[in-house]
mmCIF file of N, CA and C in Angstrom:
data_model
loop_
_atom_site.group_PDB
_atom_site.id
_atom_site.type_symbol
_atom_site.label_atom_id
_atom_site.label_comp_id
_atom_site.label_asym_id
_atom_site.label_seq_id
_atom_site.Cartn_x
_atom_site.Cartn_y
_atom_site.Cartn_z
ATOM 1 N N MET A 7 -24.765 45.239 -8.983
ATOM 2 C CA MET A 7 -25.764 46.159 -9.479
ATOM 3 C C MET A 7 -26.608 46.669 -8.311
ATOM 4 N N ALA A 8 -26.749 47.964 -8.204
ATOM 5 C CA ALA A 8 -27.526 48.578 -7.124
ATOM 6 C C ALA A 8 -29.017 48.347 -7.343
ATOM 7 N N VAL A 9 -29.721 48.266 -6.262
ATOM 8 C CA VAL A 9 -31.173 48.080 -6.279
ATOM 9 C C VAL A 9 -31.816 49.358 -5.751
ATOM 10 N N ALA A 10 -32.928 49.743 -6.316
ATOM 11 C CA ALA A 10 -33.631 50.955 -5.885
ATOM 12 C C ALA A 10 -34.312 50.740 -4.534
ATOM 13 N N ALA A 11 -34.386 51.792 -3.769
ATOM 14 C CA ALA A 11 -35.071 51.779 -2.468
ATOM 15 C C ALA A 11 -36.585 51.787 -2.667
ATOM 16 N N ASN A 12 -37.286 51.284 -1.689
ATOM 17 C CA ASN A 12 -38.744 51.403 -1.631
ATOM 18 C C ASN A 12 -39.058 52.605 -0.748
ATOM 19 N N ILE A 13 -39.673 53.623 -1.302
ATOM 20 C CA ILE A 13 -40.019 54.823 -0.550
ATOM 21 C C ILE A 13 -41.524 54.783 -0.322
ATOM 22 N N VAL A 14 -41.913 54.651 0.939
ATOM 23 C CA VAL A 14 -43.327 54.506 1.281
ATOM 24 C C VAL A 14 -43.671 55.389 2.469
ATOM 25 N N THR A 15 -44.957 55.584 2.684
ATOM 26 C CA THR A 15 -45.461 56.256 3.873
ATOM 27 C C THR A 15 -46.356 55.285 4.624
ATOM 28 N N GLU A 16 -46.747 55.676 5.793
ATOM 29 C CA GLU A 16 -47.655 54.842 6.579
ATOM 30 C C GLU A 16 -48.943 54.556 5.808
ATOM 31 N N LYS A 17 -49.401 55.507 5.012
ATOM 32 C CA LYS A 17 -50.627 55.311 4.226
ATOM 33 C C LYS A 17 -50.491 54.197 3.201
ATOM 34 N N ASP A 18 -49.257 53.842 2.837
ATOM 35 C CA ASP A 18 -49.012 52.746 1.903
ATOM 36 C C ASP A 18 -49.039 51.384 2.589
ATOM 37 N N GLY A 19 -49.148 51.373 3.904
ATOM 38 C CA GLY A 19 -49.114 50.130 4.666
ATOM 39 C C GLY A 19 -50.383 49.304 4.537
ATOM 40 N N ILE A 20 -50.285 48.070 5.030
ATOM 41 C CA ILE A 20 -51.391 47.117 5.002
ATOM 42 C C ILE A 20 -51.954 47.001 6.428
ATOM 43 N N PRO A 21 -53.240 47.353 6.649
ATOM 44 C CA PRO A 21 -53.807 47.225 7.995
ATOM 45 C C PRO A 21 -54.037 45.749 8.347
ATOM 46 N N VAL A 22 -53.548 45.355 9.515
ATOM 47 C CA VAL A 22 -53.655 43.958 9.941
ATOM 48 C C VAL A 22 -54.202 43.883 11.361
ATOM 49 N N LEU A 23 -54.782 42.728 11.654
ATOM 50 C CA LEU A 23 -55.324 42.457 12.991
ATOM 51 C C LEU A 23 -54.413 41.480 13.716
ATOM 52 N N TYR A 24 -54.044 41.828 14.930
ATOM 53 C CA TYR A 24 -53.179 40.997 15.761
ATOM 54 C C TYR A 24 -54.013 40.023 16.586
ATOM 55 N N GLY A 25 -53.515 38.797 16.737
ATOM 56 C CA GLY A 25 -54.102 37.879 17.696
ATOM 57 C C GLY A 25 -53.732 38.346 19.093
ATOM 58 N N GLY A 26 -54.576 38.093 20.081
ATOM 59 C CA GLY A 26 -54.274 38.509 21.444
ATOM 60 C C GLY A 26 -54.340 40.005 21.653
ATOM 61 N N ALA A 27 -55.083 40.692 20.784
ATOM 62 C CA ALA A 27 -55.170 42.152 20.871
ATOM 63 C C ALA A 27 -56.610 42.579 21.076
ATOM 64 N N GLN A 28 -56.789 43.609 21.878
ATOM 65 C CA GLN A 28 -58.101 44.198 22.111
ATOM 66 C C GLN A 28 -58.022 45.677 21.764
ATOM 67 N N ARG A 29 -58.946 46.124 20.927
ATOM 68 C CA ARG A 29 -59.060 47.542 20.581
ATOM 69 C C ARG A 29 -57.775 48.080 19.947
ATOM 70 N N CYS A 30 -57.159 47.277 19.072
ATOM 71 C CA CYS A 30 -55.976 47.765 18.378
ATOM 72 C C CYS A 30 -55.803 47.071 17.023
ATOM 73 N N PHE A 31 -54.990 47.678 16.181
ATOM 74 C CA PHE A 31 -54.644 47.107 14.884
ATOM 75 C C PHE A 31 -53.265 47.617 14.487
ATOM 76 N N GLY A 32 -52.652 46.960 13.523
ATOM 77 C CA GLY A 32 -51.346 47.367 13.043
ATOM 78 C C GLY A 32 -51.413 47.785 11.589
ATOM 79 N N VAL A 33 -50.433 48.574 11.167
ATOM 80 C CA VAL A 33 -50.260 48.930 9.758
ATOM 81 C C VAL A 33 -48.856 48.475 9.374
ATOM 82 N N ARG A 34 -48.789 47.443 8.557
ATOM 83 C CA ARG A 34 -47.502 46.893 8.125
ATOM 84 C C ARG A 34 -46.975 47.732 6.977
ATOM 85 N N VAL A 35 -45.951 48.525 7.270
ATOM 86 C CA VAL A 35 -45.396 49.437 6.279
ATOM 87 C C VAL A 35 -44.271 48.744 5.500
ATOM 88 N N VAL A 36 -43.328 48.139 6.194
ATOM 89 C CA VAL A 36 -42.258 47.384 5.566
ATOM 90 C C VAL A 36 -42.421 45.932 6.004
ATOM 91 N N HIS A 37 -42.783 45.072 5.053
ATOM 92 C CA HIS A 37 -43.058 43.668 5.376
ATOM 93 C C HIS A 37 -43.335 42.914 4.086
ATOM 94 N N GLN A 38 -43.053 41.635 4.078
ATOM 95 C CA GLN A 38 -43.342 40.825 2.896
ATOM 96 C C GLN A 38 -44.810 40.881 2.506
ATOM 97 N N GLN A 39 -45.684 41.211 3.450
ATOM 98 C CA GLN A 39 -47.116 41.293 3.200
ATOM 99 C C GLN A 39 -47.497 42.573 2.442
ATOM 100 N N ASN A 40 -46.598 43.554 2.397
ATOM 101 C CA ASN A 40 -46.866 44.818 1.709
ATOM 102 C C ASN A 40 -46.106 44.843 0.377
ATOM 103 N N PRO A 41 -46.810 44.752 -0.741
ATOM 104 C CA PRO A 41 -46.124 44.733 -2.040
ATOM 105 C C PRO A 41 -45.375 46.031 -2.362
ATOM 106 N N LYS A 42 -45.653 47.112 -1.653
ATOM 107 C CA LYS A 42 -44.962 48.381 -1.907
ATOM 108 C C LYS A 42 -43.605 48.467 -1.202
ATOM 109 N N ALA A 43 -43.369 47.620 -0.206
ATOM 110 C CA ALA A 43 -42.080 47.554 0.501
ATOM 111 C C ALA A 43 -41.893 46.122 1.013
ATOM 112 N N PRO A 44 -41.708 45.167 0.090
ATOM 113 C CA PRO A 44 -41.706 43.740 0.436
ATOM 114 C C PRO A 44 -40.384 43.229 1.014
ATOM 115 N N SER A 45 -40.093 43.594 2.224
ATOM 116 C CA SER A 45 -38.864 43.163 2.884
ATOM 117 C C SER A 45 -38.880 41.649 3.115
ATOM 118 N N LYS A 46 -37.700 41.056 3.118
ATOM 119 C CA LYS A 46 -37.577 39.617 3.358
ATOM 120 C C LYS A 46 -37.155 39.292 4.787
ATOM 121 N N ASN A 47 -36.357 40.158 5.412
ATOM 122 C CA ASN A 47 -35.738 39.813 6.688
ATOM 123 C C ASN A 47 -36.048 40.763 7.838
ATOM 124 N N PHE A 48 -36.845 41.769 7.586
ATOM 125 C CA PHE A 48 -37.045 42.851 8.559
ATOM 126 C C PHE A 48 -38.450 43.408 8.353
ATOM 127 N N SER A 49 -39.048 43.946 9.398
ATOM 128 C CA SER A 49 -40.353 44.587 9.224
ATOM 129 C C SER A 49 -40.500 45.794 10.138
ATOM 130 N N CYS A 50 -41.340 46.734 9.717
ATOM 131 C CA CYS A 50 -41.740 47.887 10.516
ATOM 132 C C CYS A 50 -43.255 47.983 10.448
ATOM 133 N N THR A 51 -43.868 47.980 11.591
ATOM 134 C CA THR A 51 -45.318 48.056 11.707
ATOM 135 C C THR A 51 -45.660 49.168 12.691
ATOM 136 N N VAL A 52 -46.689 49.944 12.381
ATOM 137 C CA VAL A 52 -47.200 50.933 13.324
ATOM 138 C C VAL A 52 -48.415 50.306 14.001
ATOM 139 N N LEU A 53 -48.370 50.222 15.319
ATOM 140 C CA LEU A 53 -49.457 49.649 16.103
ATOM 141 C C LEU A 53 -50.249 50.773 16.740
ATOM 142 N N TYR A 54 -51.564 50.755 16.547
ATOM 143 C CA TYR A 54 -52.479 51.721 17.155
ATOM 144 C C TYR A 54 -53.290 51.011 18.219
ATOM 145 N N ILE A 55 -53.280 51.562 19.436
ATOM 146 C CA ILE A 55 -54.044 50.988 20.541
ATOM 147 C C ILE A 55 -54.970 52.056 21.087
ATOM 148 N N ALA A 56 -56.269 51.808 21.017
ATOM 149 C CA ALA A 56 -57.260 52.750 21.540
ATOM 150 C C ALA A 56 -57.218 52.758 23.068
ATOM 151 N N PRO A 57 -57.708 53.838 23.702
ATOM 152 C CA PRO A 57 -57.778 53.848 25.167
ATOM 153 C C PRO A 57 -58.486 52.589 25.677
ATOM 154 N N GLY A 58 -57.891 51.951 26.662
ATOM 155 C CA GLY A 58 -58.438 50.720 27.214
ATOM 156 C C GLY A 58 -58.041 49.471 26.440
ATOM 157 N N GLY A 59 -57.352 49.633 25.317
ATOM 158 C CA GLY A 59 -56.930 48.495 24.504
ATOM 159 C C GLY A 59 -55.600 47.929 24.958
ATOM 160 N N SER A 60 -55.273 46.752 24.423
ATOM 161 C CA SER A 60 -54.017 46.114 24.823
ATOM 162 C C SER A 60 -53.585 45.063 23.814
ATOM 163 N N LEU A 61 -52.320 44.729 23.902
ATOM 164 C CA LEU A 61 -51.736 43.596 23.211
ATOM 165 C C LEU A 61 -51.240 42.684 24.324
ATOM 166 N N ASP A 62 -51.857 41.503 24.443
ATOM 167 C CA ASP A 62 -51.563 40.600 25.552
ATOM 168 C C ASP A 62 -50.082 40.223 25.603
ATOM 169 N N PRO A 63 -49.550 40.006 26.812
ATOM 170 C CA PRO A 63 -48.167 39.538 26.933
ATOM 171 C C PRO A 63 -47.979 38.224 26.175
ATOM 172 N N HIS A 64 -46.878 38.152 25.452
ATOM 173 C CA HIS A 64 -46.555 36.977 24.646
ATOM 174 C C HIS A 64 -45.049 36.970 24.390
ATOM 175 N N ASP A 65 -44.561 35.952 23.717
ATOM 176 C CA ASP A 65 -43.158 35.913 23.330
ATOM 177 C C ASP A 65 -43.031 35.137 22.029
ATOM 178 N N HIS A 66 -41.922 35.334 21.338
ATOM 179 C CA HIS A 66 -41.615 34.599 20.123
ATOM 180 C C HIS A 66 -40.115 34.669 19.883
ATOM 181 N N SER A 67 -39.641 33.900 18.914
ATOM 182 C CA SER A 67 -38.197 33.721 18.743
ATOM 183 C C SER A 67 -37.497 34.839 17.975
ATOM 184 N N ASN A 68 -38.237 35.778 17.413
ATOM 185 C CA ASN A 68 -37.560 36.871 16.707
ATOM 186 C C ASN A 68 -37.260 38.022 17.665
ATOM 187 N N GLU A 69 -36.456 38.945 17.192
ATOM 188 C CA GLU A 69 -36.042 40.105 17.980
ATOM 189 C C GLU A 69 -36.882 41.312 17.564
ATOM 190 N N GLU A 70 -37.221 42.167 18.520
ATOM 191 C CA GLU A 70 -38.044 43.335 18.215
ATOM 192 C C GLU A 70 -37.568 44.562 18.974
ATOM 193 N N VAL A 71 -37.964 45.710 18.459
ATOM 194 C CA VAL A 71 -37.832 46.972 19.175
ATOM 195 C C VAL A 71 -39.197 47.639 19.123
ATOM 196 N N TYR A 72 -39.699 48.054 20.277
ATOM 197 C CA TYR A 72 -40.914 48.871 20.356
ATOM 198 C C TYR A 72 -40.457 50.304 20.615
ATOM 199 N N ILE A 73 -41.002 51.256 19.862
ATOM 200 C CA ILE A 73 -40.715 52.672 20.064
ATOM 201 C C ILE A 73 -42.051 53.372 20.263
ATOM 202 N N VAL A 74 -42.274 53.937 21.434
ATOM 203 C CA VAL A 74 -43.539 54.610 21.716
ATOM 204 C C VAL A 74 -43.490 55.996 21.073
ATOM 205 N N LEU A 75 -44.390 56.229 20.114
ATOM 206 C CA LEU A 75 -44.443 57.504 19.398
ATOM 207 C C LEU A 75 -45.455 58.459 20.018
ATOM 208 N N GLU A 76 -46.607 57.925 20.434
ATOM 209 C CA GLU A 76 -47.673 58.750 21.019
ATOM 210 C C GLU A 76 -48.410 57.931 22.067
ATOM 211 N N GLY A 77 -48.971 58.622 23.054
ATOM 212 C CA GLY A 77 -49.795 57.969 24.068
ATOM 213 C C GLY A 77 -48.976 57.442 25.237
ATOM 214 N N GLU A 78 -49.705 56.964 26.234
ATOM 215 C CA GLU A 78 -49.079 56.445 27.451
ATOM 216 C C GLU A 78 -49.784 55.183 27.889
ATOM 217 N N GLY A 79 -49.066 54.371 28.641
ATOM 218 C CA GLY A 79 -49.673 53.141 29.112
ATOM 219 C C GLY A 79 -48.761 52.372 30.025
ATOM 220 N N LYS A 80 -48.988 51.070 30.044
ATOM 221 C CA LYS A 80 -48.208 50.131 30.850
ATOM 222 C C LYS A 80 -47.608 49.095 29.916
ATOM 223 N N GLY A 81 -46.396 48.681 30.240
ATOM 224 C CA GLY A 81 -45.721 47.650 29.468
ATOM 225 C C GLY A 81 -45.363 46.474 30.341
ATOM 226 N N HIS A 82 -45.539 45.294 29.795
ATOM 227 C CA HIS A 82 -45.216 44.044 30.494
ATOM 228 C C HIS A 82 -44.036 43.428 29.746
ATOM 229 N N PHE A 83 -42.873 43.415 30.392
ATOM 230 C CA PHE A 83 -41.642 43.003 29.725
ATOM 231 C C PHE A 83 -40.864 41.968 30.528
ATOM 232 N N GLY A 84 -41.559 41.101 31.245
ATOM 233 C CA GLY A 84 -40.898 40.040 31.987
ATOM 234 C C GLY A 84 -40.092 40.527 33.168
ATOM 235 N N LEU A 85 -40.409 41.710 33.665
ATOM 236 C CA LEU A 85 -39.654 42.312 34.768
ATOM 237 C C LEU A 85 -40.290 42.052 36.133
ATOM 238 N N GLY A 86 -41.375 41.273 36.164
ATOM 239 C CA GLY A 86 -42.045 40.989 37.425
ATOM 240 C C GLY A 86 -43.188 41.935 37.726
ATOM 241 N N LYS A 87 -43.195 43.119 37.098
ATOM 242 C CA LYS A 87 -44.300 44.062 37.243
ATOM 243 C C LYS A 87 -44.359 44.949 36.006
ATOM 244 N N ALA A 88 -45.516 45.522 35.763
ATOM 245 C CA ALA A 88 -45.687 46.419 34.624
ATOM 246 C C ALA A 88 -44.932 47.717 34.881
ATOM 247 N N ILE A 89 -44.443 48.317 33.783
ATOM 248 C CA ILE A 89 -43.774 49.605 33.898
ATOM 249 C C ILE A 89 -44.556 50.651 33.105
ATOM 250 N N ASP A 90 -44.431 51.902 33.510
ATOM 251 C CA ASP A 90 -45.046 53.000 32.766
ATOM 252 C C ASP A 90 -44.278 53.199 31.468
ATOM 253 N N ILE A 91 -45.009 53.391 30.365
ATOM 254 C CA ILE A 91 -44.361 53.684 29.091
ATOM 255 C C ILE A 91 -44.952 54.968 28.525
ATOM 256 N N LYS A 92 -44.097 55.726 27.828
ATOM 257 C CA LYS A 92 -44.505 57.020 27.288
ATOM 258 C C LYS A 92 -43.699 57.320 26.032
ATOM 259 N N PRO A 93 -44.078 58.353 25.283
ATOM 260 C CA PRO A 93 -43.371 58.682 24.041
ATOM 261 C C PRO A 93 -41.868 58.863 24.260
ATOM 262 N N GLY A 94 -41.116 58.376 23.270
ATOM 263 C CA GLY A 94 -39.670 58.478 23.322
ATOM 264 C C GLY A 94 -38.983 57.259 23.894
ATOM 265 N N MET A 95 -39.739 56.326 24.459
ATOM 266 C CA MET A 95 -39.136 55.125 25.032
ATOM 267 C C MET A 95 -38.925 54.064 23.963
ATOM 268 N N PHE A 96 -37.765 53.394 24.041
ATOM 269 C CA PHE A 96 -37.420 52.265 23.187
ATOM 270 C C PHE A 96 -37.353 51.026 24.076
ATOM 271 N N MET A 97 -37.977 49.941 23.665
ATOM 272 C CA MET A 97 -37.886 48.682 24.385
ATOM 273 C C MET A 97 -37.281 47.657 23.442
ATOM 274 N N HIS A 98 -36.061 47.206 23.750
ATOM 275 C CA HIS A 98 -35.427 46.163 22.948
ATOM 276 C C HIS A 98 -35.854 44.815 23.513
ATOM 277 N N LEU A 99 -36.404 43.973 22.652
ATOM 278 C CA LEU A 99 -36.922 42.678 23.063
ATOM 279 C C LEU A 99 -36.070 41.580 22.438
ATOM 280 N N PRO A 100 -35.153 40.987 23.214
ATOM 281 C CA PRO A 100 -34.367 39.877 22.683
ATOM 282 C C PRO A 100 -35.279 38.706 22.330
ATOM 283 N N PRO A 101 -34.789 37.723 21.581
ATOM 284 C CA PRO A 101 -35.609 36.558 21.279
ATOM 285 C C PRO A 101 -36.197 35.935 22.547
ATOM 286 N N ASN A 102 -37.463 35.585 22.483
ATOM 287 C CA ASN A 102 -38.219 34.925 23.557
ATOM 288 C C ASN A 102 -38.478 35.799 24.779
ATOM 289 N N ALA A 103 -38.271 37.115 24.676
ATOM 290 C CA ALA A 103 -38.584 38.024 25.783
ATOM 291 C C ALA A 103 -40.099 38.236 25.849
ATOM 292 N N GLU A 104 -40.644 38.185 27.048
ATOM 293 C CA GLU A 104 -42.076 38.475 27.216
ATOM 294 C C GLU A 104 -42.315 39.955 26.920
ATOM 295 N N HIS A 105 -43.419 40.227 26.245
ATOM 296 C CA HIS A 105 -43.780 41.619 25.985
ATOM 297 C C HIS A 105 -45.269 41.740 25.703
ATOM 298 N N GLY A 106 -45.836 42.825 26.196
ATOM 299 C CA GLY A 106 -47.232 43.179 25.975
ATOM 300 C C GLY A 106 -47.425 44.600 26.460
ATOM 301 N N ILE A 107 -48.385 45.302 25.877
ATOM 302 C CA ILE A 107 -48.616 46.691 26.282
ATOM 303 C C ILE A 107 -50.099 46.970 26.379
ATOM 304 N N GLU A 108 -50.420 47.963 27.187
ATOM 305 C CA GLU A 108 -51.814 48.388 27.318
ATOM 306 C C GLU A 108 -51.860 49.910 27.365
ATOM 307 N N ASN A 109 -52.920 50.444 26.768
ATOM 308 C CA ASN A 109 -53.124 51.890 26.757
ATOM 309 C C ASN A 109 -53.967 52.252 27.970
ATOM 310 N N THR A 110 -53.367 52.937 28.934
ATOM 311 C CA THR A 110 -54.085 53.363 30.132
ATOM 312 C C THR A 110 -54.445 54.840 30.063
ATOM 313 N N GLY A 111 -54.100 55.477 28.949
ATOM 314 C CA GLY A 111 -54.373 56.900 28.786
ATOM 315 C C GLY A 111 -55.719 57.155 28.129
ATOM 316 N N ASP A 112 -55.961 58.423 27.773
ATOM 317 C CA ASP A 112 -57.232 58.800 27.157
ATOM 318 C C ASP A 112 -57.086 59.150 25.674
ATOM 319 N N LYS A 113 -55.902 58.878 25.100
ATOM 320 C CA LYS A 113 -55.648 59.125 23.679
ATOM 321 C C LYS A 113 -55.124 57.841 23.038
ATOM 322 N N VAL A 114 -55.222 57.750 21.737
ATOM 323 C CA VAL A 114 -54.698 56.590 21.022
ATOM 324 C C VAL A 114 -53.192 56.500 21.219
ATOM 325 N N MET A 115 -52.721 55.306 21.509
ATOM 326 C CA MET A 115 -51.290 55.049 21.627
ATOM 327 C C MET A 115 -50.791 54.595 20.258
ATOM 328 N N LYS A 116 -49.630 55.100 19.851
ATOM 329 C CA LYS A 116 -49.022 54.751 18.571
ATOM 330 C C LYS A 116 -47.615 54.243 18.854
ATOM 331 N N VAL A 117 -47.343 52.995 18.430
ATOM 332 C CA VAL A 117 -46.063 52.349 18.717
ATOM 333 C C VAL A 117 -45.477 51.825 17.413
ATOM 334 N N LEU A 118 -44.225 52.159 17.137
ATOM 335 C CA LEU A 118 -43.523 51.606 15.993
ATOM 336 C C LEU A 118 -42.871 50.304 16.446
ATOM 337 N N ILE A 119 -43.140 49.218 15.711
ATOM 338 C CA ILE A 119 -42.571 47.910 16.025
ATOM 339 C C ILE A 119 -41.658 47.505 14.872
ATOM 340 N N CYS A 120 -40.370 47.309 15.185
ATOM 341 C CA CYS A 120 -39.389 46.857 14.194
ATOM 342 C C CYS A 120 -38.963 45.447 14.584
ATOM 343 N N THR A 121 -38.992 44.527 13.618
ATOM 344 C CA THR A 121 -38.812 43.109 13.891
ATOM 345 C C THR A 121 -37.827 42.476 12.911
ATOM 346 N N SER A 122 -36.977 41.598 13.452
ATOM 347 C CA SER A 122 -36.069 40.834 12.599
ATOM 348 C C SER A 122 -35.821 39.463 13.237
ATOM 349 N N PRO A 123 -35.972 38.375 12.501
ATOM 350 C CA PRO A 123 -36.672 38.363 11.225
ATOM 351 C C PRO A 123 -38.145 38.680 11.447
ATOM 352 N N GLN A 124 -38.831 38.988 10.398
ATOM 353 C CA GLN A 124 -40.238 39.385 10.532
ATOM 354 C C GLN A 124 -41.128 38.204 10.894
ATOM 355 N N LEU A 125 -42.262 38.528 11.498
ATOM 356 C CA LEU A 125 -43.299 37.526 11.749
ATOM 357 C C LEU A 125 -44.046 37.290 10.441
ATOM 358 N N GLY A 126 -44.728 36.188 10.336
ATOM 359 C CA GLY A 126 -45.462 35.855 9.118
ATOM 360 C C GLY A 126 -46.683 36.733 8.904
ATOM 361 N N PRO A 127 -47.407 36.475 7.812
ATOM 362 C CA PRO A 127 -48.594 37.265 7.492
ATOM 363 C C PRO A 127 -49.642 37.211 8.605
ATOM 364 N N MET A 128 -50.396 38.295 8.720
ATOM 365 C CA MET A 128 -51.516 38.397 9.667
ATOM 366 C C MET A 128 -52.782 38.673 8.868
ATOM 367 N N PRO A 129 -53.936 38.433 9.474
ATOM 368 C CA PRO A 129 -55.181 38.744 8.752
ATOM 369 C C PRO A 129 -55.260 40.227 8.403
ATOM 370 N N VAL A 130 -55.601 40.503 7.158
ATOM 371 C CA VAL A 130 -55.758 41.887 6.717
ATOM 372 C C VAL A 130 -57.095 42.418 7.208
ATOM 373 N N TRP A 131 -57.073 43.637 7.735
ATOM 374 C CA TRP A 131 -58.303 44.297 8.192
ATOM 375 C C TRP A 131 -58.899 45.022 7.002
ATOM 376 N N LYS A 132 -60.041 44.552 6.578
ATOM 377 C CA LYS A 132 -60.734 45.171 5.454
ATOM 378 C C LYS A 132 -61.481 46.388 5.946
ATOM 379 N N LEU A 133 -60.992 47.582 5.579
ATOM 380 C CA LEU A 133 -61.599 48.837 6.024
ATOM 381 C C LEU A 133 -62.855 49.136 5.255
#
């Protein structure tokens, strides 16, 4: 028996606060934490980083892809030095790969983060 798709927009997402983050927040669009698109094994989150903000370098056992949609900055990906990142770049992060990003530009950076399996629930940002 076929199952219906969940059709959502970013506005349907759940705003969350990341640990190790400064001047940024995420919107969980596809994730078990979002009742409108409650995925079990995969997640898509839009991360917003204000100018001067960052997500500290960290690692975990799941696999991720970062896709830079807007803004520019520096990325820390275990390469020995930070690299410039800009719209259109995809960063595939194998399990346990170091990763962190910072917004060095003057506009909000917007990054789509796709994760499998998904990370657990995060604190909801009450707007």
